[in-house]
PDB file of C-alpha atoms in Angstrom:
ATOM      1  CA  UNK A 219       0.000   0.000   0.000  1.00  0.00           C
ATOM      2  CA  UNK A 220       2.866   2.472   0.155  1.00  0.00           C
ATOM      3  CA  UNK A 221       3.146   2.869  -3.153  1.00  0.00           C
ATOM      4  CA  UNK A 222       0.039   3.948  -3.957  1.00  0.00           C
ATOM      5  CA  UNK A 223       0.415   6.823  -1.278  1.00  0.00           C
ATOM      6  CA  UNK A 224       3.821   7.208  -3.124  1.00  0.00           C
ATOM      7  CA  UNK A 225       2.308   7.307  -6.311  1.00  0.00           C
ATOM      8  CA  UNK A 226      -0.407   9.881  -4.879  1.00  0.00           C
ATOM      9  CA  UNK A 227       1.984  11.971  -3.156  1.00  0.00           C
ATOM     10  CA  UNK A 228       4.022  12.112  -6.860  1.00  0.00           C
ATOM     11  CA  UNK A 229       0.994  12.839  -8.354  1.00  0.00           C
ATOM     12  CA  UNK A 230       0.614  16.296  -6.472  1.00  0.00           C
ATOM     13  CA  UNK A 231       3.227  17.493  -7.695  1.00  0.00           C
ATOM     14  CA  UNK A 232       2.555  17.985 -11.268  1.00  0.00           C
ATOM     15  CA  UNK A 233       0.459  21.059 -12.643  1.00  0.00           C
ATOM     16  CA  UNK A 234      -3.173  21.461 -11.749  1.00  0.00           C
ATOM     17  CA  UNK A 235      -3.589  21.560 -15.494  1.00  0.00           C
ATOM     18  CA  UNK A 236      -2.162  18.352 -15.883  1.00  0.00           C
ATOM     19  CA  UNK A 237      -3.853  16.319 -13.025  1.00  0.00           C
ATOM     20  CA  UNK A 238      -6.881  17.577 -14.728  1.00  0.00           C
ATOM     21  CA  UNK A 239      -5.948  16.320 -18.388  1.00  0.00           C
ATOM     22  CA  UNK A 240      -5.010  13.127 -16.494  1.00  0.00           C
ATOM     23  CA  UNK A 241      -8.241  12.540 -14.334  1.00  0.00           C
ATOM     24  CA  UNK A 242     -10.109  13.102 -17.336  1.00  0.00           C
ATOM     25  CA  UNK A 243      -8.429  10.694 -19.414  1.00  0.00           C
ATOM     26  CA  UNK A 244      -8.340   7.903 -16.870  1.00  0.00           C
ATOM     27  CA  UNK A 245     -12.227   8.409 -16.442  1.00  0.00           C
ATOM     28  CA  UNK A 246     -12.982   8.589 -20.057  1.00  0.00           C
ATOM     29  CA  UNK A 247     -11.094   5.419 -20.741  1.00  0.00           C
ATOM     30  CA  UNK A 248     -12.861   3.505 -18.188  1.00  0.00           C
ATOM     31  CA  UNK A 249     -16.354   4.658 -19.445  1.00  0.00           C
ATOM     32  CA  UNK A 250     -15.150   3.844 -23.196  1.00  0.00           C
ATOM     33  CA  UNK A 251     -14.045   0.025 -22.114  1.00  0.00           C
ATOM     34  CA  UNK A 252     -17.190  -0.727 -20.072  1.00  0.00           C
ATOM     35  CA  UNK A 253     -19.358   0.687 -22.965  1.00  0.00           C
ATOM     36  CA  UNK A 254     -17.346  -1.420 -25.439  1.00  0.00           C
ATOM     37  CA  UNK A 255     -16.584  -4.442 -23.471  1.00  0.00           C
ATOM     38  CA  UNK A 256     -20.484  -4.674 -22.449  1.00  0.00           C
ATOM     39  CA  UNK A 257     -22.929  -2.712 -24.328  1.00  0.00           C
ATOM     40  CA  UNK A 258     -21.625  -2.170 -28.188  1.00  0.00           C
ATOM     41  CA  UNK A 259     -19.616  -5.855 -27.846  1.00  0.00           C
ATOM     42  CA  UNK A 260     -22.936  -7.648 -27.202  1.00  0.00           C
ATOM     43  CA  UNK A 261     -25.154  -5.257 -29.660  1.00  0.00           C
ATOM     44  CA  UNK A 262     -22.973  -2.940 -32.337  1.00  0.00           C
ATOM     45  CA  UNK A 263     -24.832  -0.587 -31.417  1.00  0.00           C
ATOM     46  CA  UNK A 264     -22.213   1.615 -33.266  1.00  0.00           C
ATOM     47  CA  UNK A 265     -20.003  -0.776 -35.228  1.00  0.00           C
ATOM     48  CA  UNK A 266     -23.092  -2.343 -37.458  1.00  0.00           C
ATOM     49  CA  UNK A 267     -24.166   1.018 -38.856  1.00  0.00           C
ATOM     50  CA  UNK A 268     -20.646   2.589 -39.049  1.00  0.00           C
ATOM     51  CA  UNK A 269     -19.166  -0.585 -41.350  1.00  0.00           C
ATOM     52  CA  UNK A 270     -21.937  -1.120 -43.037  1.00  0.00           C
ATOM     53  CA  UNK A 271     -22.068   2.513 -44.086  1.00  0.00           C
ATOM     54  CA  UNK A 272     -18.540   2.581 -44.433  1.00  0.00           C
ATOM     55  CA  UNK A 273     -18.848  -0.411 -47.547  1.00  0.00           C
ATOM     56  CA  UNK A 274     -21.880   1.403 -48.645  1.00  0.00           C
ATOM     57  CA  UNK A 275     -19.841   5.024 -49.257  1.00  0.00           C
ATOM     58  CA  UNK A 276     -17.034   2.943 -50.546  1.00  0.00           C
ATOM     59  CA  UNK A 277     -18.527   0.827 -53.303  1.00  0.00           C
ATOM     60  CA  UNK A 278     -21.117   4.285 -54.256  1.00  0.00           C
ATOM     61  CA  UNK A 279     -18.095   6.094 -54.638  1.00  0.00           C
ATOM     62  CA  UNK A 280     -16.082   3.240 -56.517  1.00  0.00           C
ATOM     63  CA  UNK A 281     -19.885   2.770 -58.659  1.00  0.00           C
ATOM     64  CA  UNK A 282     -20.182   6.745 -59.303  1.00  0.00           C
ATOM     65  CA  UNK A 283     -16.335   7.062 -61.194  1.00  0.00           C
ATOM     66  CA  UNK A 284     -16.739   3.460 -62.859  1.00  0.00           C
ATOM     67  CA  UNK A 285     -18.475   3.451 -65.980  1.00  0.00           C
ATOM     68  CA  UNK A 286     -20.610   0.612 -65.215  1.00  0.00           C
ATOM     69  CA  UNK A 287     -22.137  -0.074 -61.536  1.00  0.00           C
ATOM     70  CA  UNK A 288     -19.342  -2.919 -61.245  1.00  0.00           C
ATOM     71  CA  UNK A 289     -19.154  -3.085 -57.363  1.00  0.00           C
ATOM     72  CA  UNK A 290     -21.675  -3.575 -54.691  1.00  0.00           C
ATOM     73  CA  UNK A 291     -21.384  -4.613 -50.985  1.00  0.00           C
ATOM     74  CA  UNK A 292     -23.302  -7.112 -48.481  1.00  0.00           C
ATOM     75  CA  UNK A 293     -23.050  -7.587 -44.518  1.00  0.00           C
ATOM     76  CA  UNK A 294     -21.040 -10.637 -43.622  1.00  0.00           C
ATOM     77  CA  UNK A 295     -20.546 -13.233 -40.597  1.00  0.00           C
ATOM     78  CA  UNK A 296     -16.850 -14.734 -40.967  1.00  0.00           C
ATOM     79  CA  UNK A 297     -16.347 -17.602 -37.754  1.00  0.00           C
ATOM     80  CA  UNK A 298     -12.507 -17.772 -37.749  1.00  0.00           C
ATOM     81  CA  UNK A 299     -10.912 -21.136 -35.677  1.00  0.00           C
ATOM     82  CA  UNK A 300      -8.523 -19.925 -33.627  1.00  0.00           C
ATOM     83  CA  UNK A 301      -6.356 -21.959 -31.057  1.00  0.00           C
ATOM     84  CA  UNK A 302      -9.372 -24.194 -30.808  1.00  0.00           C
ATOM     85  CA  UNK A 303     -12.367 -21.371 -30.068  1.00  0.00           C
ATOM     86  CA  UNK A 304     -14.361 -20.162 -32.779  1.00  0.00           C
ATOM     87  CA  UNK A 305     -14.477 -16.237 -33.378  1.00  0.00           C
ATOM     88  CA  UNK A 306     -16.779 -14.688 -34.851  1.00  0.00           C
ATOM     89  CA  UNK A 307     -16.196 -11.664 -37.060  1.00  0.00           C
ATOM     90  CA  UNK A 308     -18.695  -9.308 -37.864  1.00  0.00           C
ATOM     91  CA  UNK A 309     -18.497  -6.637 -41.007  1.00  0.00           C
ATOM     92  CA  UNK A 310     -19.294  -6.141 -44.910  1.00  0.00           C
ATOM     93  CA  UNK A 311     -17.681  -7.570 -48.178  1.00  0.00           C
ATOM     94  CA  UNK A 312     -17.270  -5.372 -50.892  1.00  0.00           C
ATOM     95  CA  UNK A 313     -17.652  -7.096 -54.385  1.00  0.00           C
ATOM     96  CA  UNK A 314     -16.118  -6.576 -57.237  1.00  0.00           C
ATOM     97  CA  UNK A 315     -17.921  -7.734 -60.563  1.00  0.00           C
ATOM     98  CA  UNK A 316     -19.731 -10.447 -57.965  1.00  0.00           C
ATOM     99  CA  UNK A 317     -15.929 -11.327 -56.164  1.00  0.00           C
ATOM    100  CA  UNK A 318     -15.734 -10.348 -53.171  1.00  0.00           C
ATOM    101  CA  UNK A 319     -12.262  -7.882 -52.749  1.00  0.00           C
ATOM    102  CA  UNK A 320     -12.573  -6.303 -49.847  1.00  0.00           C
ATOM    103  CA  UNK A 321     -13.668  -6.961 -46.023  1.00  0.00           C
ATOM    104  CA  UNK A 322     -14.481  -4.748 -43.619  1.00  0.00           C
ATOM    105  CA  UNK A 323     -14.393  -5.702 -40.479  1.00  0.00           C
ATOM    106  CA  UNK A 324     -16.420  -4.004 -37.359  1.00  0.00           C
ATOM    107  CA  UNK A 325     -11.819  -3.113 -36.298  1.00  0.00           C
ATOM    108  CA  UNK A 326     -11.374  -1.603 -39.496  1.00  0.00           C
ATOM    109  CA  UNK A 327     -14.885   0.658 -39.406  1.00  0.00           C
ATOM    110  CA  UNK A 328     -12.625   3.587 -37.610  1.00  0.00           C
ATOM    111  CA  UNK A 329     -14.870   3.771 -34.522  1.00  0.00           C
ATOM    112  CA  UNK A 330     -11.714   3.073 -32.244  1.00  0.00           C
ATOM    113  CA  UNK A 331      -9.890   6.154 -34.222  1.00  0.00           C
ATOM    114  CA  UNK A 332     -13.246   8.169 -33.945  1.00  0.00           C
ATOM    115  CA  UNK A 333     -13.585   7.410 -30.227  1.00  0.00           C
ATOM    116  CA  UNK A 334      -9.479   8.319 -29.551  1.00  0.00           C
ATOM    117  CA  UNK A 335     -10.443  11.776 -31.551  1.00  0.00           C
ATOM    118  CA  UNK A 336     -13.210  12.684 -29.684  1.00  0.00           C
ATOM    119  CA  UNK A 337     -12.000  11.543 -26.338  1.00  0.00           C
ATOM    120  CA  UNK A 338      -9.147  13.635 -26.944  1.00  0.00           C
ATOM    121  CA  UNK A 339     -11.271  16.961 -27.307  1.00  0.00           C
ATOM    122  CA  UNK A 340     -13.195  16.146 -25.036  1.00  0.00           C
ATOM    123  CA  UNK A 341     -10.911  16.036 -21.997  1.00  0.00           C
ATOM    124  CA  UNK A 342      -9.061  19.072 -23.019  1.00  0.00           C
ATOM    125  CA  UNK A 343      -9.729  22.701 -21.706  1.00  0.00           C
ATOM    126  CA  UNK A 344     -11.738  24.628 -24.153  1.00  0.00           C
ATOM    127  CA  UNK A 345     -15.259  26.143 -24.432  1.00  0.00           C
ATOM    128  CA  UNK A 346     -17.772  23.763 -25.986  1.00  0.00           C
ATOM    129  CA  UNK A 347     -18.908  25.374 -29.138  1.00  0.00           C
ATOM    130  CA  UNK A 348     -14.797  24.851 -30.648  1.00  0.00           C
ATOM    131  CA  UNK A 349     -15.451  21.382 -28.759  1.00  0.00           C
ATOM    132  CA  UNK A 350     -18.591  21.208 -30.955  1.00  0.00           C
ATOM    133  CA  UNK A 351     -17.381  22.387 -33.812  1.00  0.00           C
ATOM    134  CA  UNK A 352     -13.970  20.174 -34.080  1.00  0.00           C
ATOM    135  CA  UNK A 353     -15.989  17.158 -32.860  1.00  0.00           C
ATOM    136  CA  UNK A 354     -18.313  17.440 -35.473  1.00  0.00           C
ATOM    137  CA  UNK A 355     -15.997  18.620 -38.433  1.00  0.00           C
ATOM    138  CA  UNK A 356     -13.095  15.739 -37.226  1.00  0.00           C
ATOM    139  CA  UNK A 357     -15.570  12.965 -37.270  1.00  0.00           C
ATOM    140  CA  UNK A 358     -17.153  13.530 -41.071  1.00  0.00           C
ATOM    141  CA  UNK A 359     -13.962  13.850 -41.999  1.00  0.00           C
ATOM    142  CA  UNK A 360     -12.235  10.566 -40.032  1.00  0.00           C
ATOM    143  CA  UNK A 361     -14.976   8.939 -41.498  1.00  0.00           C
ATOM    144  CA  UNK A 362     -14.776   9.643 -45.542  1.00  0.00           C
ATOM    145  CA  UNK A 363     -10.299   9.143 -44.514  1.00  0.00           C
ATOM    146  CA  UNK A 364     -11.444   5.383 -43.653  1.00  0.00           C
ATOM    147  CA  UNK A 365     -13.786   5.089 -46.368  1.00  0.00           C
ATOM    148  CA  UNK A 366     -11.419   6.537 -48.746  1.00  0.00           C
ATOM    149  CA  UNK A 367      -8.833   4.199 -47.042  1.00  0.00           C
ATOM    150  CA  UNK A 368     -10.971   1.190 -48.403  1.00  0.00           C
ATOM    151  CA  UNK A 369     -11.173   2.905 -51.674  1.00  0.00           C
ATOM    152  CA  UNK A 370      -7.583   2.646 -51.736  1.00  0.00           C
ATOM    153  CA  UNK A 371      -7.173  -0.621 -50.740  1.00  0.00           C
ATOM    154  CA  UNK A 372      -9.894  -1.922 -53.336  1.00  0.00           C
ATOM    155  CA  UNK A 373      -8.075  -0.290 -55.783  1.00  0.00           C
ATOM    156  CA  UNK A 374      -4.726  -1.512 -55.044  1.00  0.00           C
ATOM    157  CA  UNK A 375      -6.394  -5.645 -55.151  1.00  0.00           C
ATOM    158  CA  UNK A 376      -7.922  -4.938 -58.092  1.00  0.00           C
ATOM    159  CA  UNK A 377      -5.005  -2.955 -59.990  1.00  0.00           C
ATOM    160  CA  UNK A 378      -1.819  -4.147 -57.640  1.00  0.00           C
ATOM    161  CA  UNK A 379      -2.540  -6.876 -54.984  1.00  0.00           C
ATOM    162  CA  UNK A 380       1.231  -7.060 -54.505  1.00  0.00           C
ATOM    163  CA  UNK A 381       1.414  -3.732 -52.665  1.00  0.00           C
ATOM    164  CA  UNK A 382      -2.054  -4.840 -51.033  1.00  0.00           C
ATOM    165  CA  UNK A 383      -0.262  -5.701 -47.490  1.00  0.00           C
ATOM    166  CA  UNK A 384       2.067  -3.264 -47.067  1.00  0.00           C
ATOM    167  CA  UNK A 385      -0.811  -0.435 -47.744  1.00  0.00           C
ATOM    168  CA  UNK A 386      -3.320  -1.869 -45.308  1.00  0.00           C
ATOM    169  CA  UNK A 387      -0.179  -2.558 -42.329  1.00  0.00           C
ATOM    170  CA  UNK A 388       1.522   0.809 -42.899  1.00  0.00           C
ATOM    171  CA  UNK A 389       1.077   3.058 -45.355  1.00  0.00           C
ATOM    172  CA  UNK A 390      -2.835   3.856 -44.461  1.00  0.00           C
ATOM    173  CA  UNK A 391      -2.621   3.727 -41.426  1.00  0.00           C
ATOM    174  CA  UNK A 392       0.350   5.950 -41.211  1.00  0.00           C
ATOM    175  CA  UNK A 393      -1.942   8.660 -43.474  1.00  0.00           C
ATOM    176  CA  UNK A 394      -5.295   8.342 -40.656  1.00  0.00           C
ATOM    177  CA  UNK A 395      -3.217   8.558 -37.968  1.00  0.00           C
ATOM    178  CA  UNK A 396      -0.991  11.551 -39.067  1.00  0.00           C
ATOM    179  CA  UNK A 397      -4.344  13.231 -40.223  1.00  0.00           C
ATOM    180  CA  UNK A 398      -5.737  12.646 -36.946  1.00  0.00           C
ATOM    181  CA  UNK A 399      -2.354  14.504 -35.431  1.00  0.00           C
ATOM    182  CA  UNK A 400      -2.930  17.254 -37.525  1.00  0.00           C
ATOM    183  CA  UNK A 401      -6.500  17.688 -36.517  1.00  0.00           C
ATOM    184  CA  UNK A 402      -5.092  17.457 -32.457  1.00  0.00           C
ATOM    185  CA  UNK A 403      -2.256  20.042 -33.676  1.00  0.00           C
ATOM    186  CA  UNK A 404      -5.338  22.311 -35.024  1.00  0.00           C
ATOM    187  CA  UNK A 405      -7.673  22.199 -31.874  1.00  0.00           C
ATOM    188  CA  UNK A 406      -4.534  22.602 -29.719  1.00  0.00           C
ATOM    189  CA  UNK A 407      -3.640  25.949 -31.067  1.00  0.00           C
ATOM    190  CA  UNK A 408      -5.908  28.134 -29.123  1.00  0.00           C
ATOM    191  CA  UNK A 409      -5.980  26.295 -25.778  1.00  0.00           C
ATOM    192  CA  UNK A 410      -3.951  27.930 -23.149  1.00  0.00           C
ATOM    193  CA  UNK A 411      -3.596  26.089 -19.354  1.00  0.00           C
ATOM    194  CA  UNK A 412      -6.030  28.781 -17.958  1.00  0.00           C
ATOM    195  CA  UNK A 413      -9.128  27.347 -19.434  1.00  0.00           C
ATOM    196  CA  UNK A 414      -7.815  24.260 -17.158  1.00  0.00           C
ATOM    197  CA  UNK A 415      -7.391  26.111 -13.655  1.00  0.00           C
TER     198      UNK A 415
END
C-alpha cells in the first residue's frame, strides 16, 4: 500500500492543469471500455451502422467514377478457428464484378480512431462550441479518410494486390493517424492552461 500513497503523493506534484488532463483521461477510458466491453460488444450498437455505411460510401463512390455499376457490398458473418475457439467476425464484403475484394471488419470501421479523436477533445480545456465544432468537423472527416482508405485498398487488389499488405499494415494507417495529429495540432492551437485552472 505504500506505493500507492507514493504514487499519490508524486501525483501532487505535477500542474493542476495536468492532473486535470489526467483525471479526465483515466475516467474517459474507463467509461469507453465498459461501454465497449459490455454494451456495443454484445449489440454494435455503433459498429453495425458505421461498417456497413462505411462499404456502402465505398462501393457508391467506386460505382459513381466506374463506368458501369461494377461493385456492390453485403453484410457478412466470418467464424474464424482460432487456437481451438471459434471467433466470430462481424463486417461487410465489398464485391467486385460479384468477387468479393474487400472486407471490412467491425476493427477496421474507424470507430476506435473516432472514439481516440473525440475523447481527446473532449478532456481538453476549451469552451464547448470549438469542442462542438472540431468534434463534429473531425468525425465527417475521419470517417470519408477510412472510407477513402478502403477505396484505396480496393483499388490496389484490383489494380496491384502485390502492394495490397504493405498499404493496409503501414502506409494507411500511417496517413489516418498523421491526419488525426494534424486535426489534435489544429484544436490545440488556441488552448492555453487557464481554461484548465
Amino acid at each position: 500500500m505504500q506505493w500507492i500513497v507514493q504514487l499519490n503523493e508524486n501525483f501532487k506534484q505535477f500542474p493542476k492543469a495536468l492532473r486535470v488532463f489526467l483525471k479526465r483521461c483515466f475516467i474517459l477510458f474507463i467509461a469507453f471500455q465498459c461501454y465497449f466491453l459490455t454494451i456495443e460488444s454484445d449489440s454494435r450498437l455503433l459498429n453495425a451502422p458505421l461498417t456497413n455505411n462505411v462499404a456502402i460510401h465505398a462501393s457508391d463512390i467506386l460505382n459513381f467514377f466506374s463506368s458501369n455499376k461494377v461493385f456492390s457490398y453485403k453484410p457478412k458473418v466470418k467464424y474464424v478457428l482460432q487456437d481451438d475457439i471459434i471467433e466470430i467476425n462481424f463486417g461487410s464484403t465489398i464485391y467486385y464484378r460479384n468477387k468479393a475484394i474487400l472486407y471490412i471488419a467491425d476493427a477496421c470501421n474507424g470507430l476506435e480512431l473516432l472514439a481516440l479523436y473525440l475523447g481527446f477533445i473532449l478532456v481538453l480545456p476549451e469552451g464547448i462550441k470549438r469542442k462542438t465544432s472540431y468534434a463534429i468537423l473531425g468525425t465527417i472527416f475521419i470517417y470519408f479518410m477510412n472510407v477513402f482508405r478502403c477505396i484505396g485498398l480496393i483499388l490496389l487488389q484490383i489494380n496491384s494486390s502485390k502492394h495490397f499488405d504493405f498499404a493496409h499494415h503501414y502506409l494507411f494507417k500511417v496517413i489516418v493517424y498523421s491526419s488525426i495529429l494534424v486535426l489534435w495540432y489544429f484544436y490545440m492551437q488556441k488552448i492555453t492552461l487557464k481554461h484548465a485552472e
